[in-house]
mmCIF file with all atom_site columns, C-alpha atoms in Angstrom:
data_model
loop_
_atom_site.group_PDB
_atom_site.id
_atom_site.type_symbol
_atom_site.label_atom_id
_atom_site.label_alt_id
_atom_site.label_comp_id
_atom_site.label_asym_id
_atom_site.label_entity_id
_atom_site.label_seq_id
_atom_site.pdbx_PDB_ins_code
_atom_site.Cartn_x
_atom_site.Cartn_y
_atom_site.Cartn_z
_atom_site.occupancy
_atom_site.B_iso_or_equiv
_atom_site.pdbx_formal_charge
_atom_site.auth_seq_id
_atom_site.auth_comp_id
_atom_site.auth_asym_id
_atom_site.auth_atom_id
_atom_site.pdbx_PDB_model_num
ATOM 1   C CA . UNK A 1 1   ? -38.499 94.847  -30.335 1.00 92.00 ? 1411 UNK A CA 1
ATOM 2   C CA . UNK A 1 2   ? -40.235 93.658  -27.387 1.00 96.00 ? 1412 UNK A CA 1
ATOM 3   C CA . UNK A 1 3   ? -43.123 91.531  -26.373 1.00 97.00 ? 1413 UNK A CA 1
ATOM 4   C CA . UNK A 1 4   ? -45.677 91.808  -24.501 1.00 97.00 ? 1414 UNK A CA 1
ATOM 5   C CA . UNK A 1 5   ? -47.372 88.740  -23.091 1.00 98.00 ? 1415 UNK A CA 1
ATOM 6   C CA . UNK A 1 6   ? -50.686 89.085  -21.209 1.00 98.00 ? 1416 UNK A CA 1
ATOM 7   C CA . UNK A 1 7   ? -51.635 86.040  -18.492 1.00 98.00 ? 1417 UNK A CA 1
ATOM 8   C CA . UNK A 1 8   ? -55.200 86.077  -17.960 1.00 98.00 ? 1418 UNK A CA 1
ATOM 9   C CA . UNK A 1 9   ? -57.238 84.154  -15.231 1.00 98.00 ? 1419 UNK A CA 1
ATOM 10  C CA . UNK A 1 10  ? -60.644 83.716  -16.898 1.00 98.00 ? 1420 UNK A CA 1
ATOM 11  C CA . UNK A 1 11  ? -63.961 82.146  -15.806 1.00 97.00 ? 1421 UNK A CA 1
ATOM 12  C CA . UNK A 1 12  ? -63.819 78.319  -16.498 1.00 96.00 ? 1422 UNK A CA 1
ATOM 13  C CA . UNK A 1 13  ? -67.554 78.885  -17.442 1.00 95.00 ? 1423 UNK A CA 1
ATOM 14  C CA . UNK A 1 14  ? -66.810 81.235  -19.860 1.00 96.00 ? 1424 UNK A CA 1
ATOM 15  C CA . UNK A 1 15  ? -64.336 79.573  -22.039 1.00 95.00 ? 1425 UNK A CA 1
ATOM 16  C CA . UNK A 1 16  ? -67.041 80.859  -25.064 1.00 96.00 ? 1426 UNK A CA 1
ATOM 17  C CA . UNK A 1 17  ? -66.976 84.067  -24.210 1.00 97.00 ? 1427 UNK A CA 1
ATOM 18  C CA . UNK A 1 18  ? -62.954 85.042  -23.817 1.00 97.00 ? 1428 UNK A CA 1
ATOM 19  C CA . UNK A 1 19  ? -62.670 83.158  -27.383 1.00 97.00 ? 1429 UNK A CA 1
ATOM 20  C CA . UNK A 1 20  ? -65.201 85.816  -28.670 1.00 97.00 ? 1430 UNK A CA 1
ATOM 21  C CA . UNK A 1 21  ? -62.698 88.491  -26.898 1.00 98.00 ? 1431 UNK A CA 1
ATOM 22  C CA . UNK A 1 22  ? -59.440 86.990  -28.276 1.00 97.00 ? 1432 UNK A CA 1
ATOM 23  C CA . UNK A 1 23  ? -61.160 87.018  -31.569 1.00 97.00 ? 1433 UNK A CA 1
ATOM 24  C CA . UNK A 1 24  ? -62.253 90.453  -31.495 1.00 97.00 ? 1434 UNK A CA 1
ATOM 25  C CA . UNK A 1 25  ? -58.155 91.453  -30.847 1.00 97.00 ? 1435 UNK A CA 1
ATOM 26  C CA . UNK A 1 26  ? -57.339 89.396  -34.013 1.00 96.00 ? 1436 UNK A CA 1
ATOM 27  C CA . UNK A 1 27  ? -58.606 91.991  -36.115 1.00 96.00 ? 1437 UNK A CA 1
ATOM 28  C CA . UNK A 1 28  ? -58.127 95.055  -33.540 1.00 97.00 ? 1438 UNK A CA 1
ATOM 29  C CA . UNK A 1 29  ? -54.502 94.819  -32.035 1.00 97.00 ? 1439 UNK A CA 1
ATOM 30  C CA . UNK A 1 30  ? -52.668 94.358  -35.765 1.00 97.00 ? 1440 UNK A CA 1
ATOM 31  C CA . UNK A 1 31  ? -55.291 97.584  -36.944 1.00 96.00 ? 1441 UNK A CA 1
ATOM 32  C CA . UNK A 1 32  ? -53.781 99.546  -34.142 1.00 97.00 ? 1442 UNK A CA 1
ATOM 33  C CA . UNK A 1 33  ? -50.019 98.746  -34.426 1.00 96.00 ? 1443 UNK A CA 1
ATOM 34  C CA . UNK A 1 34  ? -48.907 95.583  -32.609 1.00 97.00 ? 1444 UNK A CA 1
ATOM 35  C CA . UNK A 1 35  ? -47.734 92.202  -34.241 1.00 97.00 ? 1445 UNK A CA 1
ATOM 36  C CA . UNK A 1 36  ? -50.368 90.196  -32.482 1.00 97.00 ? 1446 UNK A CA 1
ATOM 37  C CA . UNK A 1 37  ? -49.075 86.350  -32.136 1.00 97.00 ? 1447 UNK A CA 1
ATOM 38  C CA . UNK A 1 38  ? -51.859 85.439  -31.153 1.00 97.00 ? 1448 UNK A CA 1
ATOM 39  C CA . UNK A 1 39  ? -54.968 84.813  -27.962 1.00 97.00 ? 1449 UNK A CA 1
ATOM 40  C CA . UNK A 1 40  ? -54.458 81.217  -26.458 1.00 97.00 ? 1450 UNK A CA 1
ATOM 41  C CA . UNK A 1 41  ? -57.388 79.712  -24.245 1.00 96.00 ? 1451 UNK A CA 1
ATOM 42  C CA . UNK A 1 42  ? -57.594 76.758  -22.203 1.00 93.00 ? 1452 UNK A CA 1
ATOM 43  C CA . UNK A 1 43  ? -57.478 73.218  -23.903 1.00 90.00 ? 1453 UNK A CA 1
ATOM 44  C CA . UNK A 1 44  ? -56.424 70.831  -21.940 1.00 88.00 ? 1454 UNK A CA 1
ATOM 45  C CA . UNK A 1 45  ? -54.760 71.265  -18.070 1.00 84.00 ? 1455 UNK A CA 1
ATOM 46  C CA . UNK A 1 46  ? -55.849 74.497  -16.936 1.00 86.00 ? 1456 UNK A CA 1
ATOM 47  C CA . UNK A 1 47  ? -59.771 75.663  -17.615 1.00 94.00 ? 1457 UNK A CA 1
ATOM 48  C CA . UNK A 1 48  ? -58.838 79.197  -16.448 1.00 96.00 ? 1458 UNK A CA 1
ATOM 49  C CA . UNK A 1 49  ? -55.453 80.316  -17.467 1.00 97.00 ? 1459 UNK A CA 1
ATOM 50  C CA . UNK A 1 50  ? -55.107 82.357  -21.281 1.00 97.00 ? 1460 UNK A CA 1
ATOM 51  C CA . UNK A 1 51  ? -52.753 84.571  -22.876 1.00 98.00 ? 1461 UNK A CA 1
ATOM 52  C CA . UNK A 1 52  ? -52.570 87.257  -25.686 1.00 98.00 ? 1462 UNK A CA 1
ATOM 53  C CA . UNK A 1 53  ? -49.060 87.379  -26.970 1.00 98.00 ? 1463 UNK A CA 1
ATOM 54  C CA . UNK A 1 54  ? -47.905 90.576  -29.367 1.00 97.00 ? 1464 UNK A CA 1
ATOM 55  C CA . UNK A 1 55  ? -44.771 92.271  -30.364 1.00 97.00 ? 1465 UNK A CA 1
ATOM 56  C CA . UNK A 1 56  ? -44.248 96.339  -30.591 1.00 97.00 ? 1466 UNK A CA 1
ATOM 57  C CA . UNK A 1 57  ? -41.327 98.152  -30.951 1.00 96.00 ? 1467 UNK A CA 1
ATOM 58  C CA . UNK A 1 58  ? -40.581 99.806  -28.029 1.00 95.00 ? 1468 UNK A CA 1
ATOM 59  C CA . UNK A 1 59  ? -42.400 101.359 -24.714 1.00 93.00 ? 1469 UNK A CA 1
ATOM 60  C CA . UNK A 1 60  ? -43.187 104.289 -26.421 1.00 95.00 ? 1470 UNK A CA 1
ATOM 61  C CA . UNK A 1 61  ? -44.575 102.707 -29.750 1.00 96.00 ? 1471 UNK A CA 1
ATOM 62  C CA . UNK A 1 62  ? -46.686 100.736 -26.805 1.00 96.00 ? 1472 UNK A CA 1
ATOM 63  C CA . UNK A 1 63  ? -47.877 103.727 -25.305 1.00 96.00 ? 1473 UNK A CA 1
ATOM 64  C CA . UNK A 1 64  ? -49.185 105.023 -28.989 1.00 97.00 ? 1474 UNK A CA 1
ATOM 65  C CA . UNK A 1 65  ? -50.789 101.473 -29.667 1.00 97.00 ? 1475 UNK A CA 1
ATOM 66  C CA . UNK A 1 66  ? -52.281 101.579 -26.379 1.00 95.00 ? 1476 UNK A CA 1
ATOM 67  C CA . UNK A 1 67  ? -54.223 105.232 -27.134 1.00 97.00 ? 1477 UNK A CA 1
ATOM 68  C CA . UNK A 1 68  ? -55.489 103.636 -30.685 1.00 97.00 ? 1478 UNK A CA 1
ATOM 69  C CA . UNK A 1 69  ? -56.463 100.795 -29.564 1.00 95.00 ? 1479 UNK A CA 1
ATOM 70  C CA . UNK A 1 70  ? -58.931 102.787 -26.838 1.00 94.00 ? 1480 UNK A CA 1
ATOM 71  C CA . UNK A 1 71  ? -59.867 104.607 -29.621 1.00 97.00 ? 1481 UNK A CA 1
ATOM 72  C CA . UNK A 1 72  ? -60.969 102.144 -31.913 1.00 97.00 ? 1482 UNK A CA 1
ATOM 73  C CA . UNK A 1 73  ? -64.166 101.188 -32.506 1.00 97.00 ? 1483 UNK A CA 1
ATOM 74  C CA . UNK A 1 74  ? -63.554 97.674  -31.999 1.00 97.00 ? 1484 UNK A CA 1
ATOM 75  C CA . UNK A 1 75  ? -61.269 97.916  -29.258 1.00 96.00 ? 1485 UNK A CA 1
ATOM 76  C CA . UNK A 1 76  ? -63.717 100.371 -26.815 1.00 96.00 ? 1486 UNK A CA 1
ATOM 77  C CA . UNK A 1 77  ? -66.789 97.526  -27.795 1.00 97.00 ? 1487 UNK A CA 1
ATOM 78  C CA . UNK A 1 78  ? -64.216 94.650  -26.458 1.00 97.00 ? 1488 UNK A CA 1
ATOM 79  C CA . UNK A 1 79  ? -63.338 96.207  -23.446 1.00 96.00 ? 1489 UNK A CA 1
ATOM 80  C CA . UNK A 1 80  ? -66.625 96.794  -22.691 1.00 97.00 ? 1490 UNK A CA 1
ATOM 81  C CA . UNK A 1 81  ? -67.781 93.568  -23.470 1.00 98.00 ? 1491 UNK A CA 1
ATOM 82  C CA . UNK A 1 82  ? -65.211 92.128  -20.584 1.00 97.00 ? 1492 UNK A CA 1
ATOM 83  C CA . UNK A 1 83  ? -66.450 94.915  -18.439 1.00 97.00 ? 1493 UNK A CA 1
ATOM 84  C CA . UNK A 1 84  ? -69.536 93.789  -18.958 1.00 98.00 ? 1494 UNK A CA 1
ATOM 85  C CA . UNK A 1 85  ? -69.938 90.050  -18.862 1.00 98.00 ? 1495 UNK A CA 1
ATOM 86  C CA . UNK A 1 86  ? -67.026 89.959  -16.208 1.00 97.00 ? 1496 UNK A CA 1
ATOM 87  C CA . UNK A 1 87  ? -65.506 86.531  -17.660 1.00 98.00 ? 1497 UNK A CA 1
ATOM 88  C CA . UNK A 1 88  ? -61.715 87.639  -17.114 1.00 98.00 ? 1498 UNK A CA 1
ATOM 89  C CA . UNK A 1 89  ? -61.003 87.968  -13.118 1.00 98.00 ? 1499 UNK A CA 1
ATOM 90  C CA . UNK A 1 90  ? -57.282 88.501  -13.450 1.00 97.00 ? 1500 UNK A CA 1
ATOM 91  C CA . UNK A 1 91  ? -54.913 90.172  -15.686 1.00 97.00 ? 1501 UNK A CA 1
ATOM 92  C CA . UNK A 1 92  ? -51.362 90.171  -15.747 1.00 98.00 ? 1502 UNK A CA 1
ATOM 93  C CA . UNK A 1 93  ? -48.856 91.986  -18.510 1.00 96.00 ? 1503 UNK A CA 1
ATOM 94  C CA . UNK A 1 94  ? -44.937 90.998  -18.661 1.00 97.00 ? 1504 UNK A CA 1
ATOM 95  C CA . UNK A 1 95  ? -42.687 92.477  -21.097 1.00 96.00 ? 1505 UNK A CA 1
ATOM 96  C CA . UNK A 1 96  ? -39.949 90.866  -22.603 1.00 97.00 ? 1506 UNK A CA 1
ATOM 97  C CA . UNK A 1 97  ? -37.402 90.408  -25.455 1.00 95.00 ? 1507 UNK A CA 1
ATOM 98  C CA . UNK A 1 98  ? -36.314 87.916  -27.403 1.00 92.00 ? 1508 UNK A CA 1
ATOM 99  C CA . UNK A 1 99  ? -32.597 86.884  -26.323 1.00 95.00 ? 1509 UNK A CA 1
ATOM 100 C CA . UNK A 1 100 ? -32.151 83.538  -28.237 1.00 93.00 ? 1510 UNK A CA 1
ATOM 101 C CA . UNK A 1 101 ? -31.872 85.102  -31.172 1.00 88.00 ? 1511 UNK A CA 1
ATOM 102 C CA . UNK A 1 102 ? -30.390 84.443  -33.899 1.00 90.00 ? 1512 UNK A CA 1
ATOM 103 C CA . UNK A 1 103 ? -32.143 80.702  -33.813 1.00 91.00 ? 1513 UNK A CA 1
ATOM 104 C CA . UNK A 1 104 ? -31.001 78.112  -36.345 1.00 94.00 ? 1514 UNK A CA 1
ATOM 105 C CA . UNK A 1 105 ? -33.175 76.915  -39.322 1.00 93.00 ? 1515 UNK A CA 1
ATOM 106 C CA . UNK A 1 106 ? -35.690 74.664  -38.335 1.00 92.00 ? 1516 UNK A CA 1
ATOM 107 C CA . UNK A 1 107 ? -34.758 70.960  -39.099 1.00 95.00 ? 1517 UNK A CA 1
ATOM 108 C CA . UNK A 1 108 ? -38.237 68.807  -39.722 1.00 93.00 ? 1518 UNK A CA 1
ATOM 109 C CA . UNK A 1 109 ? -37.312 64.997  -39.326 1.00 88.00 ? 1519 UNK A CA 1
#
């Protein structure tokens, strides 16, 4: 298992607009194959850094994803959409894996 964690640097003007994105993923990336975590946009401190955080199974099971999610419906409208209204000016993709793991019951105080 890996994850793949996306940095984006987004128009501070269009804070609206990449929620509308990340939204669109919610129901797009899982559709297509990846354990979406989730879309994180600015809230406080930064106005123009976001992420999209998922896990997939390997390169190759990325690869696959990758293909359905350009052929989805959903997925062609929402990169077009960024194409289009231009509110993401950067994006970066890291892939990593968890190596903490196993982690210890959580303890609530």
């Amino acid at each position: 298992m890996m994850t793949c964690i996306i940095r984006y640097e987004i128009d501070p003007f269009a804070k609206d607009k990449f929620a509308n994105y990340a939204r669109n993923w919610g129901e797009a990336i899982p559709r297509c194959g990846a354990d979406l975590v989730g879309c994180f946009g600015p809230h406080e401190g930064s106005a123009t850094t976001a992420y999209g955080i998922y896990h997939i199974e390997s390169l190759t099971a990325y690869e696959a994803y990758r293909a359905r999610l350009a052929a989805d419906p959903l997925g062609r409208a929402n990169y077009e959409y960024a194409r289009r209204e231009k509110f993401i000016i950067r994006e970066d993709r890291l892939f990593l894996k968890c190596v903490s793991q196993p982690h210890a019951a959580l303890v609530k105080p």
